[in-house]
Amino acid sequence: MVVKLEDFLRRRSKIALVVRREEIRAAPGLREACRILFGDHQVEAKIEEYFGASVAPAWRQAASALV
């Protein structure tokens, strides 16, 4: 059972491993997927939980600083 959006995007579908976060956030199907997985009342909360609370891994932050 999927209880967090991260679980779906990273572990179940592997989307987060191959698609940039900006693209995921802008994807037209994101809200629909959340609605199906979590119900109408939790769509925005689950999106905020995933995008608002997560912090990029240290290696990604370091790589960004080099660019």
Coordinates of N, CA, C and O in Angstrom, one line a residue:
M1 N 0.8 -1.2 0.0 CA 0.0 0.0 0.0 C 0.9 1.2 0.0 O 1.8 1.4 0.8
V2 N 0.6 2.2 -0.9 CA 1.3 3.4 -1.0 C 0.7 4.4 0.0 O -0.5 4.7 0.0
V3 N 1.6 4.9 1.0 CA 1.1 5.9 2.0 C 1.7 7.2 1.8 O 1.2 8.2 2.4
K4 N 2.8 7.3 1.0 CA 3.4 8.6 0.7 C 3.7 8.7 -0.8 O 3.9 7.7 -1.4
L5 N 3.6 10.0 -1.3 CA 3.9 10.2 -2.7 C 5.3 9.8 -3.0 O 5.6 9.2 -4.1
E6 N 6.3 10.0 -2.1 CA 7.7 9.5 -2.4 C 7.7 8.0 -2.6 O 8.5 7.6 -3.5
D7 N 7.0 7.2 -1.9 CA 6.9 5.8 -2.1 C 6.5 5.5 -3.5 O 7.1 4.6 -4.2
F8 N 5.5 6.1 -4.0 CA 5.0 5.9 -5.4 C 6.0 6.4 -6.4 O 6.4 5.6 -7.3
L9 N 6.5 7.6 -6.3 CA 7.4 8.2 -7.3 C 8.8 7.5 -7.3 O 9.4 7.5 -8.3
R10 N 9.3 7.1 -6.2 CA 10.7 6.6 -6.1 C 10.7 5.0 -6.1 O 11.5 4.4 -6.9
R11 N 10.0 4.4 -5.3 CA 10.1 3.0 -5.1 C 9.2 2.2 -6.0 O 9.6 1.1 -6.5
R12 N 7.9 2.6 -6.2 CA 7.0 1.8 -6.9 C 7.1 2.0 -8.4 O 7.0 1.1 -9.2
S13 N 7.2 3.2 -8.9 CA 7.3 3.5 -10.3 C 8.6 3.9 -10.8 O 8.8 3.9 -12.0
K14 N 9.6 4.3 -9.9 CA 10.9 4.7 -10.3 C 10.9 6.0 -11.1 O 12.0 6.4 -11.6
I15 N 9.8 6.7 -11.1 CA 9.8 8.0 -11.8 C 10.8 9.0 -11.3 O 11.5 9.7 -12.0
A16 N 10.9 9.1 -10.0 CA 11.8 10.1 -9.4 C 13.3 9.8 -9.6 O 14.1 10.7 -9.5
L17 N 13.6 8.6 -10.1 CA 14.9 8.2 -10.4 C 15.4 8.7 -11.8 O 16.6 8.8 -12.0
V18 N 14.4 9.0 -12.7 CA 14.8 9.3 -14.0 C 14.2 10.7 -14.5 O 14.6 11.1 -15.6
V19 N 13.3 11.3 -13.7 CA 12.7 12.5 -14.1 C 13.1 13.6 -13.1 O 13.0 13.3 -11.9
R20 N 13.4 14.8 -13.6 CA 13.8 15.9 -12.7 C 12.6 16.3 -11.8 O 11.4 16.2 -12.3
R21 N 12.8 16.8 -10.6 CA 11.7 17.2 -9.7 C 10.9 18.3 -10.3 O 9.7 18.3 -10.1
E22 N 11.5 19.2 -11.1 CA 10.7 20.3 -11.7 C 9.7 19.7 -12.7 O 8.6 20.2 -12.8
E23 N 10.1 18.7 -13.4 CA 9.2 18.1 -14.4 C 8.1 17.3 -13.7 O 7.0 17.3 -14.2
I24 N 8.4 16.6 -12.6 CA 7.4 15.9 -11.9 C 6.4 16.9 -11.3 O 5.2 16.7 -11.5
R25 N 6.9 18.0 -10.7 CA 6.0 19.0 -10.1 C 5.0 19.5 -11.2 O 3.9 19.8 -10.9
A26 N 5.5 19.8 -12.4 CA 4.7 20.3 -13.5 C 3.9 19.3 -14.3 O 3.1 19.7 -15.1
A27 N 4.1 18.1 -14.0 CA 3.4 17.0 -14.8 C 1.9 17.1 -14.6 O 1.4 17.2 -13.5
P28 N 1.1 17.1 -15.7 CA -0.3 17.2 -15.6 C -1.0 16.0 -14.9 O -2.0 16.2 -14.3
G29 N -0.3 14.9 -14.8 CA -0.9 13.7 -14.2 C -0.6 13.6 -12.7 O -1.1 12.7 -12.1
L30 N 0.2 14.5 -12.2 CA 0.6 14.3 -10.8 C -0.6 14.4 -9.8 O -0.8 13.5 -9.0
R31 N -1.4 15.4 -10.0 CA -2.6 15.5 -9.1 C -3.6 14.4 -9.3 O -4.2 13.9 -8.4
E32 N -3.7 13.9 -10.6 CA -4.6 12.8 -10.8 C -4.1 11.5 -10.1 O -4.9 10.8 -9.5
A33 N -2.8 11.3 -10.2 CA -2.2 10.1 -9.5 C -2.4 10.2 -8.0 O -2.8 9.2 -7.4
C34 N -2.3 11.4 -7.5 CA -2.5 11.6 -6.0 C -3.9 11.4 -5.7 O -4.3 10.8 -4.6
R35 N -4.8 11.9 -6.5 CA -6.3 11.7 -6.3 C -6.6 10.2 -6.2 O -7.3 9.7 -5.4
I36 N -6.1 9.4 -7.2 CA -6.3 8.0 -7.2 C -5.7 7.3 -6.0 O -6.4 6.4 -5.4
L37 N -4.5 7.6 -5.7 CA -3.8 6.9 -4.6 C -4.3 7.3 -3.2 O -4.4 6.5 -2.3
F38 N -4.6 8.6 -3.0 CA -4.9 9.1 -1.6 C -6.3 9.7 -1.4 O -6.6 10.0 -0.3
G39 N -7.0 9.9 -2.5 CA -8.3 10.5 -2.3 C -8.3 12.0 -2.6 O -7.3 12.7 -2.4
D40 N -9.5 12.6 -2.9 CA -9.6 14.0 -3.2 C -9.1 14.9 -2.1 O -8.6 15.9 -2.3
H41 N -9.4 14.5 -0.9 CA -9.1 15.4 0.3 C -7.6 15.5 0.6 O -7.2 16.4 1.4
Q42 N -6.8 14.6 0.1 CA -5.3 14.6 0.5 C -4.4 15.0 -0.7 O -3.2 15.0 -0.5
V43 N -4.9 15.4 -1.8 CA -4.0 15.7 -3.0 C -3.0 16.7 -2.7 O -1.8 16.5 -2.8
E44 N -3.4 17.9 -2.3 CA -2.5 19.0 -2.0 C -1.5 18.7 -0.9 O -0.4 19.1 -0.9
A45 N -2.1 18.1 0.2 CA -1.2 17.8 1.3 C -0.1 16.8 1.0 O 1.0 17.0 1.4
K46 N -0.4 15.8 0.1 CA 0.6 14.8 -0.3 C 1.7 15.5 -1.2 O 2.9 15.2 -1.1
I47 N 1.2 16.4 -2.1 CA 2.2 17.1 -2.9 C 3.1 18.0 -2.1 O 4.3 18.0 -2.3
E48 N 2.5 18.7 -1.2 CA 3.3 19.6 -0.3 C 4.3 18.7 0.6 O 5.4 19.1 0.8
E49 N 3.8 17.6 1.0 CA 4.7 16.7 1.9 C 5.9 16.3 1.0 O 7.0 16.3 1.5
Y50 N 5.7 15.9 -0.2 CA 6.8 15.5 -1.0 C 7.7 16.6 -1.5 O 8.9 16.5 -1.3
F51 N 7.2 17.7 -2.0 CA 8.0 18.7 -2.5 C 8.5 19.7 -1.4 O 9.5 20.3 -1.6
G52 N 7.7 19.9 -0.4 CA 8.0 20.9 0.6 C 8.9 20.4 1.6 O 9.8 21.1 2.1
A53 N 8.8 19.2 2.1 CA 9.5 18.7 3.2 C 10.8 18.0 2.8 O 11.7 17.8 3.6
S54 N 11.0 17.6 1.5 CA 12.2 16.8 1.2 C 13.3 17.8 0.9 O 13.2 18.9 0.4
V55 N 14.5 17.3 1.2 CA 15.7 18.1 1.0 C 16.6 17.3 0.1 O 16.7 16.0 0.2
A56 N 17.2 17.9 -0.9 CA 18.1 17.2 -1.8 C 19.3 16.6 -1.1 O 19.8 17.1 -0.1
P57 N 19.7 15.4 -1.5 CA 20.8 14.7 -0.9 C 22.1 15.6 -1.0 O 22.2 16.4 -1.9
A58 N 23.0 15.4 0.0 CA 24.2 16.2 0.0 C 25.0 16.2 -1.3 O 25.5 17.2 -1.7
W59 N 25.1 15.0 -1.9 CA 25.9 14.9 -3.1 C 25.3 15.7 -4.2 O 26.0 16.2 -5.1
R60 N 23.9 15.8 -4.3 CA 23.3 16.6 -5.3 C 23.5 18.1 -5.1 O 23.7 18.8 -6.0
Q61 N 23.5 18.5 -3.8 CA 23.7 19.9 -3.5 C 25.2 20.2 -3.9 O 25.4 21.3 -4.4
A62 N 26.1 19.4 -3.6 CA 27.5 19.6 -3.9 C 27.7 19.7 -5.4 O 28.4 20.5 -5.9
A63 N 27.0 18.8 -6.2 CA 27.2 18.8 -7.6 C 26.6 20.1 -8.2 O 27.1 20.6 -9.2
S64 N 25.5 20.6 -7.7 CA 24.9 21.8 -8.1 C 25.8 23.0 -7.9 O 25.9 23.9 -8.7
A65 N 26.6 23.0 -6.9 CA 27.5 24.1 -6.6 C 28.7 24.1 -7.6 O 29.2 25.2 -7.8
L66 N 29.0 23.0 -8.2 CA 30.1 22.9 -9.1 C 29.7 23.5 -10.5 O 30.5 23.9 -11.3
V67 N 28.4 23.5 -10.8 CA 27.9 23.9 -12.1 C 27.8 25.4 -12.2 O 27.7 26.2 -11.4

